[in-house]
Tab-separated table of C-alpha atoms in Angstrom:
chain	number	residue	atom	x	y	z
A	1	MET	CA	6.689	9.099	-23.357
A	2	ALA	CA	3.059	7.359	-23.250
A	3	GLY	CA	3.306	5.814	-20.094
A	4	VAL	CA	1.661	5.313	-16.819
A	5	LEU	CA	2.500	6.331	-13.378
A	6	VAL	CA	0.694	5.081	-10.349
A	7	PHE	CA	1.179	6.258	-7.116
A	8	VAL	CA	1.866	2.845	-4.956
A	9	GLU	CA	0.707	3.094	-1.292
A	10	THR	CA	2.609	0.778	0.899
A	11	LYS	CA	2.078	-0.578	4.566
A	12	ASP	CA	4.480	-3.128	6.646
A	13	GLY	CA	6.407	-3.166	3.709
A	14	LYS	CA	3.948	-4.583	1.344
A	15	ILE	CA	1.618	-2.666	-1.423
A	16	LYS	CA	-1.804	-1.764	-0.698
A	17	LYS	CA	-4.547	-3.614	-2.529
A	18	VAL	CA	-6.193	-0.503	-3.763
A	19	SER	CA	-2.562	0.600	-5.641
A	20	ARG	CA	-2.306	-3.172	-7.083
A	21	GLU	CA	-5.431	-2.702	-8.785
A	22	ALA	CA	-4.375	0.725	-10.191
A	23	LEU	CA	-1.473	-0.721	-11.053
A	24	SER	CA	-3.269	-3.725	-13.024
A	25	ILE	CA	-5.026	-1.476	-14.944
A	26	GLY	CA	-1.941	0.651	-15.207
A	27	ARG	CA	-0.001	-2.227	-16.938
A	28	LYS	CA	-2.679	-2.615	-19.540
A	29	LEU	CA	-3.450	1.219	-20.300
A	30	ALA	CA	0.226	1.314	-20.799
A	31	GLU	CA	0.392	-1.430	-23.251
A	32	ALA	CA	-2.142	-0.143	-25.269
A	33	ALA	CA	-0.466	3.196	-25.410
A	34	GLY	CA	2.715	1.519	-26.226
A	35	GLY	CA	4.695	2.912	-23.004
A	36	ASP	CA	5.865	1.530	-19.398
A	37	LEU	CA	3.931	1.165	-16.105
A	38	ILE	CA	5.924	3.383	-13.577
A	39	GLY	CA	5.481	3.486	-9.902
A	40	PHE	CA	6.125	6.243	-7.498
A	41	ALA	CA	6.586	4.920	-3.472
A	42	SER	CA	8.186	5.982	-0.390
A	43	ASP	CA	9.482	2.663	0.488
A	44	ARG	CA	12.329	0.771	-2.147
A	45	SER	CA	11.591	-2.436	-0.473
A	46	VAL	CA	8.344	-3.096	-2.314
A	47	ALA	CA	10.504	-2.629	-6.133
A	48	GLU	CA	10.467	-6.182	-6.670
A	49	ASP	CA	6.370	-6.906	-5.680
A	50	ALA	CA	6.169	-3.608	-8.177
A	51	GLY	CA	7.878	-5.880	-10.616
A	52	ARG	CA	5.715	-8.475	-10.402
A	53	CYS	CA	2.686	-6.380	-10.935
A	54	GLY	CA	3.987	-4.854	-14.115
A	55	ALA	CA	5.801	-1.813	-13.383
A	56	LYS	CA	9.295	-1.229	-15.494
A	57	LYS	CA	10.905	1.656	-12.970
A	58	LEU	CA	9.598	2.630	-9.415
A	59	TYR	CA	10.542	5.990	-8.393
A	60	VAL	CA	11.090	6.309	-4.360
A	61	ALA	CA	11.834	9.105	-2.288
A	62	ALA	CA	13.038	8.075	1.048
A	63	ASN	CA	13.149	10.934	2.623
A	64	ILE	CA	9.562	12.215	2.496
A	65	GLY	CA	8.049	10.203	5.583
A	66	PRO	CA	4.571	10.074	6.158
A	67	TYR	CA	1.619	10.959	3.858
A	68	LEU	CA	0.975	14.983	4.002
A	69	PRO	CA	-0.284	16.054	1.072
A	70	GLU	CA	1.858	18.922	0.468
A	71	THR	CA	5.216	17.011	-0.070
A	72	TYR	CA	3.444	14.332	-1.908
A	73	ALA	CA	2.059	16.448	-4.399
A	74	ALA	CA	5.380	17.878	-4.763
A	75	ALA	CA	6.991	14.711	-5.195
A	76	MET	CA	4.411	13.377	-7.799
A	77	LYS	CA	5.086	16.650	-9.843
A	78	GLN	CA	8.860	16.067	-9.652
A	79	VAL	CA	8.344	12.442	-11.154
A	80	VAL	CA	5.490	13.422	-13.418
A	81	GLY	CA	8.393	15.984	-14.877
A	82	ASP	CA	11.279	13.404	-15.083
A	83	ALA	CA	8.859	10.393	-16.480
A	84	GLN	CA	6.737	12.493	-18.574
A	85	PRO	CA	3.581	9.857	-18.509
A	86	SER	CA	0.568	10.451	-20.617
A	87	VAL	CA	-1.502	9.034	-17.501
A	88	VAL	CA	-1.483	9.174	-13.767
A	89	LEU	CA	-3.258	6.863	-11.671
A	90	LEU	CA	-4.092	7.205	-7.857
A	91	GLY	CA	-6.078	4.528	-5.942
A	92	GLY	CA	-9.314	5.777	-4.345
A	93	SER	CA	-8.558	5.480	-0.820
A	94	SER	CA	-8.266	8.774	1.568
A	95	ASN	CA	-4.808	9.705	0.450
A	96	GLY	CA	-5.186	8.963	-3.458
A	97	ARG	CA	-8.390	11.036	-3.612
A	98	ASP	CA	-6.978	13.572	-1.603
A	99	LEU	CA	-3.779	13.633	-3.561
A	100	ALA	CA	-5.579	13.533	-7.158
A	101	PRO	CA	-6.801	16.706	-7.227
A	102	ARG	CA	-4.025	18.672	-5.655
A	103	LEU	CA	-1.433	17.068	-8.146
A	104	ALA	CA	-4.010	17.668	-11.010
A	105	ALA	CA	-3.680	21.209	-10.003
A	106	LYS	CA	-0.450	21.578	-10.150
A	107	LEU	CA	-0.069	20.212	-13.753
A	108	GLY	CA	-2.800	21.913	-14.944
A	109	ALA	CA	-4.220	18.627	-15.831
A	110	GLY	CA	-8.147	17.239	-15.873
A	111	VAL	CA	-8.899	14.373	-13.245
A	112	ALA	CA	-11.606	11.806	-13.524
A	113	SER	CA	-12.179	10.435	-9.775
A	114	ASP	CA	-13.872	7.202	-8.912
A	115	VAL	CA	-13.434	5.410	-11.969
A	116	ASP	CA	-14.858	1.892	-12.372
A	117	ARG	CA	-13.234	1.702	-16.253
A	118	LEU	CA	-11.001	2.920	-18.302
A	119	GLU	CA	-8.858	2.472	-21.512
A	120	TRP	CA	-6.322	4.092	-23.640
A	121	THR	CA	-8.229	5.314	-27.324
A	122	GLY	CA	-7.193	7.898	-29.886
A	123	GLY	CA	-4.349	9.049	-28.008
A	124	LYS	CA	-6.486	9.838	-25.126
A	125	LEU	CA	-8.001	8.724	-21.351
A	126	ARG	CA	-11.343	7.535	-21.557
A	127	ALA	CA	-12.738	7.225	-17.863
A	128	ARG	CA	-16.435	5.600	-16.670
A	129	ARG	CA	-17.701	6.575	-13.276
A	130	PRO	CA	-21.125	6.060	-11.322
A	131	VAL	CA	-23.103	9.464	-10.720
A	132	TYR	CA	-26.474	10.042	-9.850
A	133	SER	CA	-25.782	7.844	-6.586
A	134	GLY	CA	-25.165	4.816	-8.907
A	135	LYS	CA	-28.412	5.324	-11.036
A	136	ALA	CA	-26.220	6.354	-14.144
A	137	PHE	CA	-22.841	6.157	-15.513
A	138	ALA	CA	-20.615	8.816	-16.674
A	139	THR	CA	-18.105	8.221	-19.346
A	140	VAL	CA	-15.605	11.444	-20.129
A	141	GLU	CA	-12.232	11.461	-21.784
A	142	VAL	CA	-9.797	13.882	-20.312
A	143	ASN	CA	-8.247	15.704	-22.571
A	144	SER	CA	-4.948	16.935	-20.748
A	145	VAL	CA	-1.089	15.251	-20.887
A	146	PRO	CA	-0.919	13.998	-18.814
A	147	ALA	CA	-4.633	12.706	-17.670
A	148	VAL	CA	-5.133	11.894	-13.634
A	149	ALA	CA	-8.032	9.542	-12.712
A	150	THR	CA	-8.335	8.161	-9.089
A	151	THR	CA	-9.852	4.119	-9.253
A	152	ARG	CA	-12.752	2.947	-7.429
A	153	PRO	CA	-11.565	0.219	-5.147
A	154	ASN	CA	-12.344	-3.438	-6.171
A	155	ALA	CA	-13.288	-2.186	-9.337
A	156	PHE	CA	-10.260	-3.923	-11.024
A	157	PRO	CA	-8.506	-7.257	-10.786
A	158	ALA	CA	-5.450	-6.798	-9.111
A	159	GLU	CA	-3.292	-9.022	-11.307
A	160	GLU	CA	0.234	-9.518	-11.850
A	161	GLY	CA	1.725	-9.326	-14.968
A	162	GLY	CA	5.728	-8.976	-14.402
A	163	SER	CA	8.744	-10.680	-13.827
A	164	GLY	CA	11.606	-9.077	-11.940
A	165	ALA	CA	12.222	-5.817	-9.661
A	166	ALA	CA	11.142	-2.561	-10.807
A	167	GLU	CA	14.395	-0.624	-11.383
A	168	VAL	CA	14.282	2.008	-8.538
A	169	VAL	CA	14.969	5.355	-9.361
A	170	GLU	CA	15.677	7.601	-5.817
A	171	ILE	CA	14.806	10.950	-5.860
A	172	THR	CA	15.130	13.842	-3.164
A	173	VAL	CA	12.039	16.069	-2.163
A	174	ASP	CA	13.126	19.971	-1.118
A	175	ALA	CA	9.407	20.505	-0.678
A	176	LYS	CA	8.415	21.240	3.425
A	177	SER	CA	4.764	20.976	4.233
A	178	LYS	CA	2.858	23.774	6.519
A	179	ALA	CA	0.781	20.636	8.171
A	180	LYS	CA	2.578	18.535	10.750
A	181	LEU	CA	1.038	14.641	11.218
A	182	LEU	CA	0.668	14.750	15.267
A	183	ASP	CA	-1.318	11.110	15.314
A	184	THR	CA	-2.305	8.759	13.176
A	185	LYS	CA	-5.065	6.131	14.524
A	186	VAL	CA	-5.130	2.482	13.369
A	187	PRO	CA	-8.177	0.242	13.461
A	188	GLU	CA	-8.278	-2.478	16.167
A	189	ALA	CA	-6.599	-5.531	15.785
A	190	GLY	CA	-8.385	-7.824	13.619
A	191	GLU	CA	-10.948	-5.013	12.073
A	192	LEU	CA	-10.390	-4.624	8.226
A	193	SER	CA	-10.919	-1.891	6.428
A	194	ILE	CA	-14.337	-1.623	4.190
A	195	ALA	CA	-12.224	0.560	1.630
A	196	GLU	CA	-10.303	-2.680	0.754
A	197	ALA	CA	-12.336	-5.664	1.943
A	198	ASP	CA	-13.852	-8.613	-0.575
A	199	ILE	CA	-16.510	-9.291	2.036
A	200	ILE	CA	-18.299	-6.653	4.004
A	201	VAL	CA	-21.361	-7.482	6.430
A	202	SER	CA	-23.219	-3.950	7.354
A	203	GLY	CA	-25.772	-3.577	10.326
A	204	GLY	CA	-28.410	-0.653	10.489
A	205	ARG	CA	-31.008	0.820	12.488
A	206	GLY	CA	-32.506	-2.949	12.944
A	207	LEU	CA	-29.956	-3.300	15.198
A	208	LYS	CA	-31.780	-1.462	18.060
A	209	GLU	CA	-28.443	-0.725	20.007
A	210	ALA	CA	-24.559	-0.400	19.779
A	211	ALA	CA	-24.497	-3.959	21.809
A	212	ASN	CA	-25.963	-5.854	18.973
A	213	PHE	CA	-22.966	-5.187	16.531
A	214	SER	CA	-21.590	-8.025	18.138
A	215	LEU	CA	-23.858	-10.181	15.696
A	216	ILE	CA	-22.502	-8.036	12.389
A	217	ARG	CA	-18.923	-8.269	13.994
A	218	ASP	CA	-19.130	-12.458	14.044
A	219	LEU	CA	-20.806	-12.874	10.903
A	220	ALA	CA	-17.869	-10.485	9.005
A	221	HIS	CA	-15.031	-12.260	10.955
A	222	ALA	CA	-16.486	-15.450	10.631
A	223	LEU	CA	-16.642	-14.696	6.779
A	224	GLY	CA	-13.394	-13.150	6.912
A	225	GLY	CA	-14.757	-9.888	5.952
A	226	ALA	CA	-15.050	-6.430	7.070
A	227	VAL	CA	-17.762	-4.511	9.556
A	228	GLY	CA	-20.196	-1.628	8.056
A	229	ALA	CA	-22.368	0.419	8.893
A	230	SER	CA	-25.138	2.872	8.098
A	231	ARG	CA	-25.207	6.713	8.611
A	232	ALA	CA	-27.674	6.422	11.185
A	233	THR	CA	-25.874	3.884	13.506
A	234	VAL	CA	-22.738	5.940	13.175
A	235	ASP	CA	-24.663	9.185	14.197
A	236	ALA	CA	-25.755	6.993	17.252
A	237	GLY	CA	-22.407	6.507	18.151
A	238	TRP	CA	-22.923	3.128	17.630
A	239	ILE	CA	-19.847	2.629	15.853
A	240	ASP	CA	-16.943	4.617	14.343
A	241	HIS	CA	-16.736	7.057	11.337
A	242	GLN	CA	-14.493	3.912	9.836
A	243	HIS	CA	-16.930	1.699	9.390
A	244	GLN	CA	-19.940	4.006	7.144
A	245	VAL	CA	-20.896	3.212	4.298
A	246	GLY	CA	-22.204	5.972	2.015
A	247	GLN	CA	-22.005	9.293	0.391
A	248	THR	CA	-20.670	10.544	3.337
A	249	GLY	CA	-18.707	7.398	4.605
A	250	ARG	CA	-16.982	5.447	1.890
A	251	VAL	CA	-17.916	3.991	-0.932
A	252	VAL	CA	-17.541	0.070	-1.504
A	253	SER	CA	-17.262	-2.239	-4.164
A	254	PRO	CA	-16.790	-5.467	-2.432
A	255	ASN	CA	-17.332	-9.126	-3.981
A	256	LEU	CA	-19.931	-9.600	-1.328
A	257	TYR	CA	-21.964	-7.210	0.591
A	258	ILE	CA	-24.771	-8.608	3.310
A	259	ALA	CA	-27.072	-5.587	4.956
A	260	ALA	CA	-28.420	-6.661	7.576
A	261	GLY	CA	-31.339	-4.265	9.248
A	262	VAL	CA	-30.121	-1.268	6.803
A	263	SER	CA	-33.424	0.104	5.401
A	264	GLY	CA	-31.458	1.157	2.121
A	265	ALA	CA	-31.652	5.220	2.082
A	266	ILE	CA	-30.772	6.919	-0.981
A	267	GLN	CA	-27.358	7.511	0.470
A	268	HIS	CA	-26.302	4.478	1.772
A	269	LEU	CA	-27.290	2.872	-1.717
A	270	ALA	CA	-24.771	5.313	-3.297
A	271	GLY	CA	-22.023	3.846	-1.282
A	272	MET	CA	-22.794	-0.095	-2.165
A	273	SER	CA	-24.845	-0.731	-5.215
A	274	SER	CA	-21.801	-1.438	-7.205
A	275	SER	CA	-20.922	-4.213	-4.799
A	276	LYS	CA	-21.000	-7.311	-6.906
A	277	HIS	CA	-23.345	-9.348	-5.137
A	278	ILE	CA	-25.556	-7.905	-2.640
A	279	VAL	CA	-27.612	-9.932	0.530
A	280	ALA	CA	-30.305	-8.269	2.597
A	281	ILE	CA	-31.824	-8.958	5.484
A	282	ASN	CA	-34.827	-6.584	6.812
A	283	LYS	CA	-38.131	-7.641	8.227
A	284	ASP	CA	-39.797	-4.851	6.207
A	285	PRO	CA	-40.280	-6.442	2.531
A	286	GLU	CA	-40.841	-2.850	1.247
A	287	ALA	CA	-37.593	-1.721	2.043
A	288	PRO	CA	-35.571	0.072	-0.458
A	289	ILE	CA	-32.184	-2.386	0.065
A	290	PHE	CA	-34.379	-5.091	-1.462
A	291	ARG	CA	-34.389	-3.119	-5.129
A	292	VAL	CA	-30.477	-3.844	-5.473
A	293	ALA	CA	-30.382	-6.636	-3.546
A	294	ASP	CA	-29.390	-10.131	-5.553
A	295	LEU	CA	-30.923	-12.266	-2.519
A	296	GLY	CA	-33.085	-10.539	-0.424
A	297	VAL	CA	-34.129	-11.993	3.167
A	298	VAL	CA	-37.244	-10.881	4.802
A	299	GLY	CA	-37.350	-11.763	8.637
A	300	ASP	CA	-35.898	-11.017	11.779
A	301	LEU	CA	-32.075	-10.497	11.899
A	302	PHE	CA	-31.782	-11.533	15.023
A	303	GLN	CA	-32.778	-14.903	14.363
A	304	ILE	CA	-31.203	-14.969	10.848
A	305	VAL	CA	-27.743	-13.480	11.265
A	306	PRO	CA	-26.563	-15.797	14.155
A	307	ALA	CA	-28.118	-19.101	12.245
A	308	LEU	CA	-26.012	-17.995	9.035
A	309	THR	CA	-22.891	-17.391	11.316
A	310	GLU	CA	-23.318	-20.613	12.761
A	311	GLU	CA	-23.618	-22.303	9.015
A	312	VAL	CA	-20.471	-20.339	7.782
A	313	LYS	CA	-18.565	-21.662	10.752
A	314	ARG	CA	-19.701	-25.080	10.347
A	315	ALA	CA	-19.135	-24.960	6.813
A	316	LYS	CA	-15.270	-24.303	7.271
A	317	ALA	CA	-14.652	-26.594	9.880
A	318	ASN	CA	-15.906	-29.393	7.138
């Protein structure tokens, strides 16, 4: 069967954006390969939502519980054995990036990670991913069946292309994990995750101290976006690691990325250079961030960011 299986992550009874994107490109791959789009989830309540995304079937392991790599890898292997897909896609979330290589190892399959382009050609999956900190792209063909890939967040549009609920196929997973989930940390109320945000406002060392991140938060909230940060600010303890953008943080591809007081070290650029539109605010006209910016503002962020926030609020009020 030349179908496509997608790992469908859910939260509060809804499919996460990163999985919607994987389902969207998965549907197109399935059409090109002449097969069906199939999903795997731990929540059967998303069957109708999965159907709207184009999934014909949704395998559900209701007894699987919260994400643990060993049990989920076993469940996915079980679904692959039953559905026999040609391609397995996982969204590039923390769980997806963790699960993909584990599953590929169990299947003896090749895996392409952090891809921003996928196509089915000549009976094989062809994938493109950024390399060398985003300076170049590598295009590879995965020769195994199935081929496994993780999709870069925001690299694919989340488009609906189906109707009616997906057929639910319940499975029971017998695998046990040696690990135990003790606690789950969630972001503060109102804080969006930079992994899935369409708009990100990031702060760097130019903020001078932790208290000044309030300027970044005010602008991010006015725009309806998420708060990002450079590694230097995280290392200094100004903000939690979950906000870090870069090679050792999150790789993001929002529609709009605003960097205020961020110099643009190569590690940071590697994490955000694929953003659709980049705006840089920095008092140093030679800052590396300006090399990748679509719009650069040379000036004092302590004057520019609050003024920009007020303009956004005023525009929304009108």
